Coordinates of C-alpha atoms in Angstrom, one line a residue:
M1 CA 0.3 0.3 -0.2
N2 CA 1.6 3.6 -0.8
F3 CA 0.2 5.7 3.1
G4 CA 2.3 8.8 1.3
K5 CA -0.6 8.2 -1.1
V6 CA -2.5 7.8 0.8
H7 CA -1.4 10.8 3.2
N8 CA -1.2 12.9 0.4
T9 CA -4.9 13.0 -0.1
K10 CA -6.6 13.2 3.4
L11 CA -4.1 16.1 3.3
K12 CA -6.5 17.0 -0.2
L13 CA -10.7 16.2 1.8
I14 CA -8.6 17.6 4.6
S15 CA -7.6 21.1 2.9
L16 CA -10.7 20.9 0.9
V17 CA -13.2 20.9 4.0
F18 CA -11.4 23.9 5.5
F19 CA -11.7 25.7 2.4
L20 CA -15.3 25.0 1.9
T21 CA -15.6 26.1 5.3
A22 CA -14.1 29.4 4.5
I23 CA -16.4 30.4 1.8
G24 CA -19.3 29.1 3.4
V25 CA -18.1 32.0 6.9
V26 CA -18.0 33.9 3.9
I27 CA -20.6 33.3 2.2
L28 CA -22.1 33.5 5.5
G29 CA -20.6 36.4 7.0
V30 CA -21.9 38.7 3.9
K31 CA -25.4 36.9 4.5
W32 CA -25.5 38.4 7.7
Q33 CA -23.5 41.2 7.2
F34 CA -25.4 42.6 4.2
L35 CA -28.6 40.6 2.9
D36 CA -30.1 40.2 7.5
N37 CA -28.2 43.0 8.1
D38 CA -31.5 45.1 9.0
Q39 CA -33.0 41.7 11.4
F40 CA -29.7 41.2 13.0
V41 CA -30.6 45.1 14.1
A42 CA -34.5 44.8 15.7
I43 CA -32.4 41.2 17.5
A44 CA -29.7 43.0 19.1
N45 CA -32.4 46.1 19.6
E46 CA -34.9 43.9 21.1
R47 CA -31.9 42.0 24.0
F48 CA -29.6 45.2 25.0
K49 CA -32.3 47.6 26.0
D50 CA -31.2 52.0 27.2
I51 CA -34.7 52.5 29.6
R52 CA -35.2 55.7 31.0
I53 CA -37.5 55.7 33.7
P54 CA -40.3 58.2 34.0
A55 CA -40.1 61.2 36.6
L56 CA -42.3 63.6 36.7
R57 CA -41.9 67.3 36.6
G58 CA -42.9 69.7 40.2
N59 CA -46.1 71.1 40.8
I60 CA -47.2 74.7 41.6
L61 CA -49.8 75.2 44.7
A62 CA -51.8 77.1 45.5
S63 CA -52.1 78.8 49.2
D64 CA -53.3 76.3 50.6
G65 CA -52.0 73.5 49.3
T66 CA -54.0 73.2 46.4
T67 CA -53.2 72.5 43.0
L68 CA -52.6 75.0 40.1
A69 CA -50.5 72.4 37.8
F70 CA -49.0 69.6 38.1
S71 CA -47.9 66.5 35.1
E72 CA -49.0 63.7 33.9
P73 CA -47.3 60.7 32.4
R74 CA -47.6 60.9 28.9
F75 CA -46.1 58.4 25.8
D76 CA -45.5 59.7 22.4
V77 CA -45.9 56.8 19.6
Y78 CA -42.8 54.8 17.3
V79 CA -42.6 52.5 15.0
W80 CA -39.3 50.4 14.7
L81 CA -40.2 49.0 11.0
P82 CA -37.3 46.2 10.7
E83 CA -39.3 44.4 13.9
L84 CA -42.2 45.1 11.6
T85 CA -41.1 43.6 8.8
R86 CA -39.8 40.5 11.0
A87 CA -43.1 40.3 13.2
E88 CA -44.9 40.2 9.5
Q89 CA -42.1 37.4 7.6
R90 CA -42.6 35.2 11.0
G91 CA -45.7 35.3 11.1
Y92 CA -46.2 36.7 13.9
Q93 CA -49.2 39.1 12.3
T94 CA -50.7 40.7 9.8
H95 CA -49.8 43.6 8.8
E96 CA -53.2 45.0 8.3
E97 CA -53.7 43.3 11.9
F98 CA -51.1 45.5 13.2
L99 CA -53.1 48.6 11.6
S100 CA -56.2 47.8 13.0
I101 CA -55.5 47.5 16.4
L102 CA -53.0 50.3 16.2
A103 CA -56.0 53.3 15.0
E104 CA -58.7 52.1 17.0
A105 CA -56.3 52.2 20.1
L106 CA -55.2 56.3 19.2
K107 CA -59.0 56.6 17.2
A108 CA -57.3 57.4 14.8
D109 CA -57.2 56.7 9.9
P110 CA -55.9 53.5 10.1
E111 CA -55.2 54.8 6.0
E112 CA -53.1 57.4 7.1
I113 CA -51.2 55.3 10.2
D114 CA -50.4 53.1 6.6
K115 CA -49.1 56.7 4.5
S116 CA -47.1 57.4 7.3
L117 CA -45.4 54.0 7.6
K118 CA -44.4 54.5 4.0
S119 CA -42.8 58.4 4.0
G120 CA -40.7 58.2 6.6
P121 CA -37.1 56.2 7.7
W122 CA -37.3 53.1 10.3
W123 CA -38.1 55.2 13.2
I124 CA -41.2 56.9 13.1
K125 CA -43.3 59.2 14.5
I126 CA -46.9 58.0 15.1
A127 CA -48.9 59.2 17.9
S128 CA -48.0 61.8 20.8
Q129 CA -48.6 61.8 25.2
I130 CA -50.5 59.1 24.7
D131 CA -52.3 58.2 28.7
V132 CA -50.7 55.1 30.3
E133 CA -53.7 53.3 30.2
T134 CA -53.1 53.1 26.0
K135 CA -49.5 52.5 26.3
N136 CA -50.4 49.9 28.8
Y137 CA -52.7 48.2 25.6
L138 CA -50.8 48.3 23.6
E139 CA -47.7 47.1 24.9
Y140 CA -50.4 43.6 26.0
V141 CA -52.7 43.5 23.8
K142 CA -52.5 40.3 21.7
V143 CA -52.6 39.8 18.8
T144 CA -55.7 37.0 16.9
S145 CA -54.3 35.0 14.7
S146 CA -50.7 34.3 17.1
N147 CA -51.7 35.1 20.1
R148 CA -49.1 37.1 21.1
P149 CA -48.2 40.3 21.8
L150 CA -47.7 43.2 19.2
Q151 CA -44.8 44.1 17.6
G152 CA -43.6 47.0 15.9
L153 CA -44.2 49.4 18.8
Q154 CA -41.4 51.6 21.0
F155 CA -42.3 53.9 23.8
E156 CA -40.6 57.3 24.4
Y157 CA -42.3 58.6 28.0
V158 CA -42.2 62.6 28.6
N159 CA -44.8 64.3 30.7
K160 CA -47.4 67.0 29.6
R161 CA -48.8 70.1 32.7
V162 CA -51.3 70.4 33.2
Y163 CA -53.6 73.6 34.6
P164 CA -56.2 72.5 36.7
E165 CA -57.5 76.3 37.3
G166 CA -57.5 76.6 33.3
R167 CA -56.4 80.7 32.4
L168 CA -56.8 81.7 36.8
A169 CA -52.8 83.1 37.5
S170 CA -51.4 82.4 34.1
Q171 CA -49.3 85.1 33.6
I172 CA -47.7 83.8 37.4
I173 CA -47.7 80.8 37.3
G174 CA -46.3 80.5 33.4
F175 CA -46.9 77.6 30.9
M176 CA -44.3 74.7 29.3
G177 CA -43.2 75.5 26.3
S178 CA -40.2 74.5 23.1
N179 CA -36.8 76.2 23.6
A180 CA -34.6 76.1 20.0
L181 CA -33.8 72.5 20.2
G182 CA -36.8 71.6 20.5
D183 CA -37.2 70.2 24.7
F184 CA -40.4 71.3 26.8
V185 CA -39.0 74.6 29.4
G186 CA -40.3 76.7 32.0
T187 CA -41.9 79.0 29.4
G188 CA -42.7 82.6 32.2
G189 CA -43.5 82.7 35.5
L190 CA -42.8 80.8 38.1
E191 CA -43.2 77.8 35.3
Q192 CA -39.4 79.2 33.6
F193 CA -38.2 80.7 37.7
W194 CA -37.7 77.4 39.4
E195 CA -37.5 75.7 35.9
G196 CA -34.4 74.1 37.9
S197 CA -36.4 73.7 40.9
L198 CA -39.5 71.8 38.9
K199 CA -37.3 69.4 36.8
P200 CA -37.4 66.6 37.1
Q201 CA -34.3 64.1 36.8
E202 CA -35.3 61.2 35.0
G203 CA -33.9 57.4 36.1
F204 CA -32.2 55.9 33.7
D205 CA -30.6 51.7 33.0
S206 CA -29.4 49.8 30.6
G207 CA -28.6 46.6 29.8
E208 CA -29.1 42.6 27.2
F209 CA -32.3 40.1 28.1
D210 CA -31.9 37.1 27.0
S211 CA -34.5 36.3 24.4
F212 CA -38.2 35.5 26.9
G213 CA -36.6 39.6 28.4
N214 CA -34.8 38.0 31.2
P215 CA -31.9 40.8 32.3
I216 CA -28.8 39.8 32.0
T217 CA -27.7 40.5 35.7
I218 CA -23.6 39.9 34.6
G219 CA -22.3 43.4 35.1
R220 CA -24.1 44.7 35.0
N221 CA -24.5 48.6 36.7
S222 CA -25.9 49.7 38.8
P223 CA -29.7 52.3 37.4
L224 CA -29.6 55.5 38.2
E225 CA -33.6 56.5 40.3
P226 CA -34.4 58.8 39.0
K227 CA -36.2 62.5 41.4
P228 CA -39.6 64.0 40.4
G229 CA -38.8 68.0 40.7
M230 CA -39.0 69.5 44.3
T231 CA -43.0 70.8 45.0
I232 CA -43.2 74.6 45.1
Q233 CA -46.2 76.3 47.3
T234 CA -46.9 80.1 46.6
T235 CA -48.4 83.0 48.3
I236 CA -51.6 83.2 45.5
N237 CA -55.1 83.0 47.1
K238 CA -57.0 81.2 45.0
N239 CA -60.0 82.8 46.2
L240 CA -58.3 86.6 45.9
Q241 CA -57.1 86.0 42.7
S242 CA -60.7 84.2 41.4
I243 CA -61.9 88.4 43.0
L244 CA -59.1 90.5 41.4
E245 CA -59.5 89.1 37.9
K246 CA -63.2 89.0 38.1
N247 CA -63.2 92.8 38.2
L248 CA -60.1 93.6 36.5
K249 CA -61.9 91.8 33.5
I250 CA -65.2 94.3 34.0
G251 CA -62.3 97.5 34.1
L252 CA -61.3 96.3 31.5
N253 CA -64.2 95.8 29.0
E254 CA -66.3 98.0 30.2
Y255 CA -63.3 101.6 30.4
Q256 CA -62.7 99.5 27.3
A257 CA -59.0 99.8 28.6
E258 CA -55.6 97.6 26.5
S259 CA -55.0 96.7 29.6
A260 CA -55.7 96.0 33.3
T261 CA -53.5 94.8 36.1
G262 CA -53.6 94.9 39.3
I263 CA -52.0 93.4 42.9
I264 CA -53.2 92.3 46.5
L265 CA -50.7 92.2 49.2
D266 CA -50.3 91.5 53.1
P267 CA -48.0 94.7 53.9
K268 CA -46.8 93.0 57.1
T269 CA -45.2 90.1 55.9
G270 CA -44.3 91.5 51.6
A271 CA -46.5 88.0 50.5
I272 CA -48.3 88.5 47.1
L273 CA -51.3 87.8 47.1
A274 CA -53.4 88.2 44.4
M275 CA -51.1 89.4 40.9
A276 CA -53.4 88.9 37.8
N277 CA -53.1 91.2 34.5
M278 CA -56.4 91.5 31.8
P279 CA -56.3 90.2 29.2
D280 CA -54.7 86.9 29.9
Y281 CA -54.7 83.0 28.8
N282 CA -54.9 79.4 28.8
P283 CA -51.3 77.8 30.4
N284 CA -53.3 74.3 28.6
E285 CA -53.6 75.5 25.3
Y286 CA -51.4 78.9 25.2
F287 CA -50.3 77.9 21.8
L288 CA -53.2 78.9 20.1
E289 CA -53.2 82.4 21.2
T290 CA -52.3 84.8 18.8
N291 CA -51.2 87.8 20.8
A292 CA -48.0 87.6 21.3
S293 CA -48.3 90.2 24.8
V294 CA -51.0 88.0 27.2
F295 CA -47.8 86.6 27.8
G296 CA -46.3 88.8 30.1
N297 CA -46.5 90.3 33.1
L298 CA -47.2 93.9 33.1
A299 CA -47.0 93.9 36.9
I300 CA -43.3 92.6 37.0
S301 CA -42.5 93.8 33.2
V302 CA -43.8 97.6 32.4
P303 CA -42.5 100.1 34.0
Y304 CA -44.8 103.3 33.6
E305 CA -44.5 106.7 35.1
I306 CA -47.2 106.3 38.0
G307 CA -48.1 109.8 37.8
S308 CA -49.4 111.3 41.7
V309 CA -49.3 108.2 43.1
G310 CA -46.1 109.2 44.0
K311 CA -46.7 112.4 45.6
V312 CA -47.0 109.9 48.9
L313 CA -43.5 108.9 49.2
T314 CA -42.1 112.7 48.5
I315 CA -44.1 114.2 51.7
A316 CA -43.0 110.3 53.6
A317 CA -39.9 112.4 52.9
A318 CA -39.8 115.6 54.3
L319 CA -42.3 114.9 57.2
D320 CA -39.6 112.7 57.2
L321 CA -37.0 114.7 57.1
E322 CA -38.9 116.9 59.3
T323 CA -38.8 119.4 57.2
L324 CA -41.4 120.0 56.8
E325 CA -44.4 118.9 59.3
P326 CA -48.5 117.9 58.0
Y327 CA -49.7 121.8 58.6
S328 CA -47.2 123.8 57.7
K329 CA -47.1 126.7 55.9
L330 CA -46.4 125.2 52.7
L331 CA -47.8 128.5 50.3
P332 CA -49.5 130.6 52.7
D333 CA -51.3 132.9 50.1
G334 CA -52.0 129.9 47.3
H335 CA -50.1 130.2 43.7
Q336 CA -52.4 130.9 40.5
G337 CA -52.4 128.0 38.9
C338 CA -49.1 127.3 37.1
E339 CA -46.2 128.7 38.0
I340 CA -42.6 128.8 36.1
I341 CA -39.2 126.1 37.4
S342 CA -36.8 127.4 35.0
P343 CA -34.5 129.7 37.8
S344 CA -33.7 132.8 35.3
P345 CA -36.8 133.6 33.2
P346 CA -37.8 136.7 31.7
A347 CA -38.7 139.6 33.1
D348 CA -42.4 139.0 30.5
A349 CA -42.0 135.7 31.3
S350 CA -45.4 133.7 31.5
C351 CA -46.9 130.6 32.0
D352 CA -49.9 131.3 29.2
K353 CA -46.9 132.2 26.7
I354 CA -45.0 128.8 26.9
T355 CA -41.8 129.1 25.1
D356 CA -38.8 127.0 25.5
K357 CA -36.6 129.7 27.3
F358 CA -38.3 128.7 30.8
D359 CA -40.1 126.1 31.9
C360 CA -43.9 125.8 33.6
I361 CA -45.3 123.7 36.1
C362 CA -49.3 123.6 36.0
T363 CA -52.4 121.8 38.1
Y364 CA -54.2 119.9 36.3
N365 CA -57.2 122.3 36.0
R366 CA -55.2 124.6 36.0
Q367 CA -57.5 126.9 38.1
P368 CA -55.5 129.2 40.5
I369 CA -56.4 128.0 45.0
N370 CA -56.3 131.4 47.1
R371 CA -55.8 130.2 50.1
L372 CA -53.0 128.7 52.6
I373 CA -51.7 125.4 51.5
T374 CA -50.2 122.7 53.3
P375 CA -48.4 119.4 52.9
A376 CA -51.9 118.0 53.9
S377 CA -53.5 119.7 51.3
A378 CA -51.7 119.3 49.1
L379 CA -51.6 115.9 48.9
I380 CA -55.7 116.1 50.2
D381 CA -56.0 118.3 46.6
S382 CA -53.6 116.3 45.1
D383 CA -51.3 119.9 43.8
N384 CA -48.7 120.3 41.4
I385 CA -46.9 123.2 42.3
G386 CA -47.9 122.7 46.1
F387 CA -45.6 119.1 45.7
R388 CA -43.1 120.9 43.7
H389 CA -42.3 123.2 47.3
I390 CA -42.9 119.9 48.9
A391 CA -39.0 119.3 46.7
L392 CA -37.8 122.4 46.7
T393 CA -37.0 122.1 51.1
M394 CA -34.7 118.9 49.7
S395 CA -31.8 118.8 48.0
Y396 CA -31.9 116.9 45.4
D397 CA -29.5 114.2 46.3
E398 CA -32.4 113.6 49.9
L399 CA -35.1 113.5 47.8
R400 CA -33.5 110.5 45.2
T401 CA -32.0 108.4 48.5
Y402 CA -35.7 108.0 50.1
L403 CA -37.4 107.3 46.0
Y404 CA -34.5 104.8 46.1
K405 CA -35.2 103.3 50.1
F406 CA -38.9 103.0 49.2
G407 CA -37.6 100.6 45.3
I408 CA -37.9 102.8 42.9
G409 CA -35.7 102.3 39.8
S410 CA -34.5 98.7 41.8
S411 CA -35.1 95.3 41.3
T412 CA -38.0 93.6 43.9
K413 CA -36.4 90.7 43.9
V414 CA -39.7 88.5 43.1
E415 CA -39.2 85.2 42.0
L416 CA -40.1 85.0 39.0
S417 CA -38.7 85.9 35.2
G418 CA -38.5 89.4 33.5
E419 CA -39.5 91.8 36.7
S420 CA -37.7 95.4 35.1
T421 CA -36.1 97.5 38.3
G422 CA -37.5 100.5 36.5
L423 CA -36.0 104.4 35.7
L424 CA -34.7 106.4 38.3
K425 CA -31.8 108.6 37.2
E426 CA -28.4 109.6 39.8
S427 CA -28.9 113.0 41.7
E428 CA -25.6 113.6 40.2
Y429 CA -27.8 114.2 36.5
W430 CA -31.0 116.0 38.5
N431 CA -32.1 119.4 36.9
Y432 CA -35.0 121.9 38.5
A433 CA -36.9 120.6 36.1
D434 CA -36.4 116.2 37.0
Q435 CA -37.3 117.5 40.5
A436 CA -40.0 119.4 40.1
V437 CA -41.9 116.5 37.7
Y438 CA -40.4 113.4 40.4
S439 CA -41.8 115.4 43.0
Y440 CA -44.7 114.2 41.3
G441 CA -44.7 111.4 40.0
H442 CA -43.3 111.9 36.0
G443 CA -40.1 111.5 34.6
Y444 CA -39.3 108.0 37.0
Q445 CA -40.9 105.1 36.5
A446 CA -41.6 102.5 38.3
T447 CA -43.3 98.7 37.5
P448 CA -47.1 97.9 39.3
L449 CA -45.1 96.2 42.0
Q450 CA -42.8 98.4 43.3
T451 CA -45.0 100.9 43.4
I452 CA -47.4 99.0 45.9
S453 CA -43.7 97.4 47.5
A454 CA -43.2 101.1 48.1
I455 CA -47.0 101.8 49.2
A456 CA -46.9 99.4 51.3
T457 CA -43.7 100.3 53.2
V458 CA -46.1 103.6 54.7
A459 CA -48.7 100.5 55.6
N460 CA -46.4 99.0 57.7
E461 CA -45.2 101.9 59.6
G462 CA -42.4 103.3 57.8
M463 CA -40.8 99.6 57.4
R464 CA -40.4 98.2 54.0
M465 CA -40.7 93.7 53.5
Q466 CA -39.4 92.5 50.3
P467 CA -42.4 91.3 47.9
Y468 CA -42.8 87.4 47.4
L469 CA -44.7 84.5 46.2
V470 CA -42.8 81.2 47.2
Q471 CA -43.6 80.9 51.1
K472 CA -41.8 77.1 51.1
V473 CA -40.1 74.2 48.3
T474 CA -40.2 71.0 49.5
D475 CA -37.8 68.0 47.4
S476 CA -38.7 64.7 46.5
E477 CA -36.6 63.2 49.9
G478 CA -40.0 64.9 52.1
R479 CA -37.7 67.6 53.2
T480 CA -39.1 71.8 53.2
T481 CA -37.8 74.6 53.3
N482 CA -39.8 77.7 54.0
F483 CA -39.1 81.3 52.8
N484 CA -40.1 83.5 55.6
P485 CA -40.6 87.3 55.1
R486 CA -37.5 89.1 55.4
V487 CA -37.1 92.9 56.0
V488 CA -36.1 95.3 53.6
D489 CA -35.1 98.8 54.7
Q490 CA -37.0 100.5 58.5
V491 CA -37.0 103.7 55.5
I492 CA -39.5 106.1 56.9
K493 CA -40.9 106.1 61.0
P494 CA -43.9 104.7 61.9
V495 CA -45.3 108.4 63.2
T496 CA -44.0 109.5 59.9
A497 CA -46.2 106.8 58.3
Q498 CA -49.3 107.2 60.7
A499 CA -49.2 111.1 59.1
V500 CA -48.8 110.5 55.4
S501 CA -51.7 107.5 56.3
D502 CA -53.7 110.1 58.3
I503 CA -53.8 112.1 55.2
M504 CA -54.6 109.3 52.5
H505 CA -57.4 108.9 54.6
Q506 CA -59.1 112.0 53.8
V507 CA -58.3 111.5 50.3
Y508 CA -60.2 108.4 50.5
L509 CA -62.8 110.1 52.0
G510 CA -62.9 112.9 48.6
N511 CA -63.6 109.4 46.5
I512 CA -66.7 108.0 47.9
P513 CA -68.7 110.2 46.9
E514 CA -71.9 107.7 45.4
R515 CA -74.3 106.1 47.1
Q516 CA -72.9 102.6 46.7
Y517 CA -70.2 103.9 48.1
K518 CA -71.3 105.2 50.7
D519 CA -70.7 102.0 53.7
L520 CA -67.0 102.1 52.7
A521 CA -66.5 105.6 55.4
D522 CA -66.2 103.5 58.0
Y523 CA -63.1 102.2 57.2
Y524 CA -60.2 103.5 58.2
I525 CA -58.5 103.1 54.4
G526 CA -55.1 105.7 52.9
L527 CA -55.8 105.9 48.5
K528 CA -53.8 108.0 46.5
S529 CA -55.2 107.7 42.8
G530 CA -52.4 108.8 39.7
T531 CA -53.2 109.8 36.1
A532 CA -49.9 110.2 33.3
L533 CA -49.1 110.6 29.8
I534 CA -48.1 108.4 28.1
P535 CA -45.0 108.1 26.5
N536 CA -44.5 108.5 22.7
K537 CA -42.7 104.8 21.3
D538 CA -41.5 105.8 18.2
R539 CA -40.6 109.4 18.4
A540 CA -39.1 112.2 21.3
G541 CA -42.6 113.3 24.0
Y542 CA -45.5 112.1 25.3
S543 CA -49.3 111.2 23.6
S544 CA -52.0 111.5 24.2
K545 CA -53.6 108.0 26.0
I546 CA -53.1 107.8 29.8
N547 CA -51.5 105.4 32.7
A548 CA -54.5 105.6 34.8
T549 CA -53.5 104.1 38.9
Y550 CA -55.5 103.8 42.9
I551 CA -53.3 102.4 45.0
G552 CA -55.0 102.1 49.1
Y553 CA -54.7 100.6 52.0
D554 CA -55.9 99.2 55.8
A555 CA -55.1 102.1 57.5
S556 CA -56.3 101.0 60.3
P557 CA -54.1 99.3 63.3
S558 CA -54.9 95.3 61.7
R559 CA -53.0 96.2 58.5
T560 CA -54.1 93.6 56.6
F561 CA -53.7 94.6 52.4
V562 CA -52.9 96.7 49.8
L563 CA -54.0 96.8 47.0
L564 CA -53.0 98.2 42.5
I565 CA -55.7 98.9 40.4
K566 CA -53.7 100.2 36.8
L567 CA -55.9 100.8 33.8
E568 CA -53.7 101.4 30.2
D569 CA -55.3 104.0 27.9
P570 CA -58.7 103.5 29.2
K571 CA -60.7 105.3 26.4
V572 CA -64.0 106.0 28.8
G573 CA -63.6 108.1 31.5
D574 CA -60.8 111.3 31.1
L575 CA -59.2 110.6 34.5
S576 CA -59.0 108.4 37.0
F577 CA -61.2 109.4 39.5
Y578 CA -63.9 107.7 36.3
N579 CA -62.7 104.6 35.5
A580 CA -59.0 102.6 37.4
R581 CA -61.5 104.1 41.1
I582 CA -64.1 102.2 40.1
V583 CA -62.8 98.9 39.7
W584 CA -60.4 99.4 43.0
L585 CA -63.4 100.6 45.0
N586 CA -65.7 97.9 43.0
T587 CA -62.7 95.1 44.4
F588 CA -61.8 96.4 47.7
M589 CA -66.1 95.9 48.1
D590 CA -65.6 92.1 47.0
I591 CA -62.7 91.1 49.0
K592 CA -63.4 93.3 52.2
D593 CA -64.9 90.4 54.6
Y594 CA -63.0 88.0 52.9
L595 CA -59.9 89.5 55.2
G596 CA -61.5 90.6 57.8
V597 CA -61.5 94.7 57.4
K598 CA -62.6 95.8 60.3
K599 CA -64.8 98.9 60.8
Y600 CA -63.0 101.8 62.6
A601 CA -63.8 104.8 64.3
R602 CA -60.7 107.0 64.6

């Protein structure tokens, strides 16, 4: 026997086997790599999963603990086409069964779903924000022909923000909108200011699963646990908020105003009990709004000349400096209704013939007052000329210092996005005209919140409190942080504040002549109005439009509230007395018993 020949034959046979095996491996590799790639990708995607563990955005609560904003779990639905194709090829389900089940669950047209499946890439979004019940149904429903779960769907967890009170406090709360990257984030109000606290931390897990769906624990990392967002409890009283919004809406419509703004504040603590603007919007349907201006909070974002409301701050400064007393002889013989304020006017200067060589100021009706004018009577009569003389008893720096200490020209630091600081020039840039117009609330600008904070200082015996909207925050572990009232400054002495309140009560008594308000005379209320022209937006100077403001407070020892009402460009009623006053009085009538404002006889 030729053993060498046999040996060579065996080697050739073995080589042939190896060669054929190698060819087979190459063929299978090509097949798996190119022809069966989709199938293996689908299998791999089934076996290795990244899992987002859902967490909910934090709640926003009213002062009584009821909910103003909360989140519900929702899911976006995607179709993974390779998995869908494989399931149909293996007979797990037919295309018609898939469309029928999906359309019924989503209440959609099966033809539209089929059209979407044919139009896009492998990942196709088929529905947005379905509820948990629908998601669970689609995950566990069985296909009739195979008795297998429906295949081809993937679910992505999302939050749906819900505002159960609808329009109530919408500009305080804000809404969930999308940013430039397409992410949903808090937009405006508390939602934006507290985004970092309200935003949840989603959990995350990843790993490999066997063919039965069981996790393979070898080498598995510890999951990142989800954490819900913090719960924020506000100072907003829903009853007061509702009353304020109702009266603002009536005022907006009845007096045909461009906008209406109101604030109710607790002067003893600085807590904002209610804050509203009209027109408003529904944060559940913010995308339906065509007027973008409704999203802004005019109470904090738009400063304006507050008009004669500023006279309260001027007289408080003068009385506190003790340059004057309430009944000092300010102008013993009165005045002629107008007065030249330029330091060296021409000899023939007259306010009846205004030129660019000198400046004049006048009262609102240009009528002479031929009697003794005191600081108290100047405030009661809202006399611009009287206040110019009150300002003359102070230096520029003294008046400016008091205005700034009252909060004019500085942020209140309220917990809302978009707050303006207002406008107040440094005293080194003042001149005689600034001193004159600043004395009666023109020239400088303040937001409604800055304005009510300043007047609340007088109501609170001269102590200015920082306005605030959030009383406590609770994290996912149940730990609570309380935000207590904070004193900003003792701006004026208590005796000064009481003297100003006594004068403002006389102003109040002159503002309730109508029969329906007769009973309101039994309440010790301090009140002041302000009317100021609105500057032109496209050129220097002022338009013929006005801002009308009324602000008043409980001047009794209880000091239960301060209320501000502002109407922008009301078309009905040429002065604040005929529009903003009515809205203020009607709102006061609606809140006085709820707040426990007591009748008070001095």
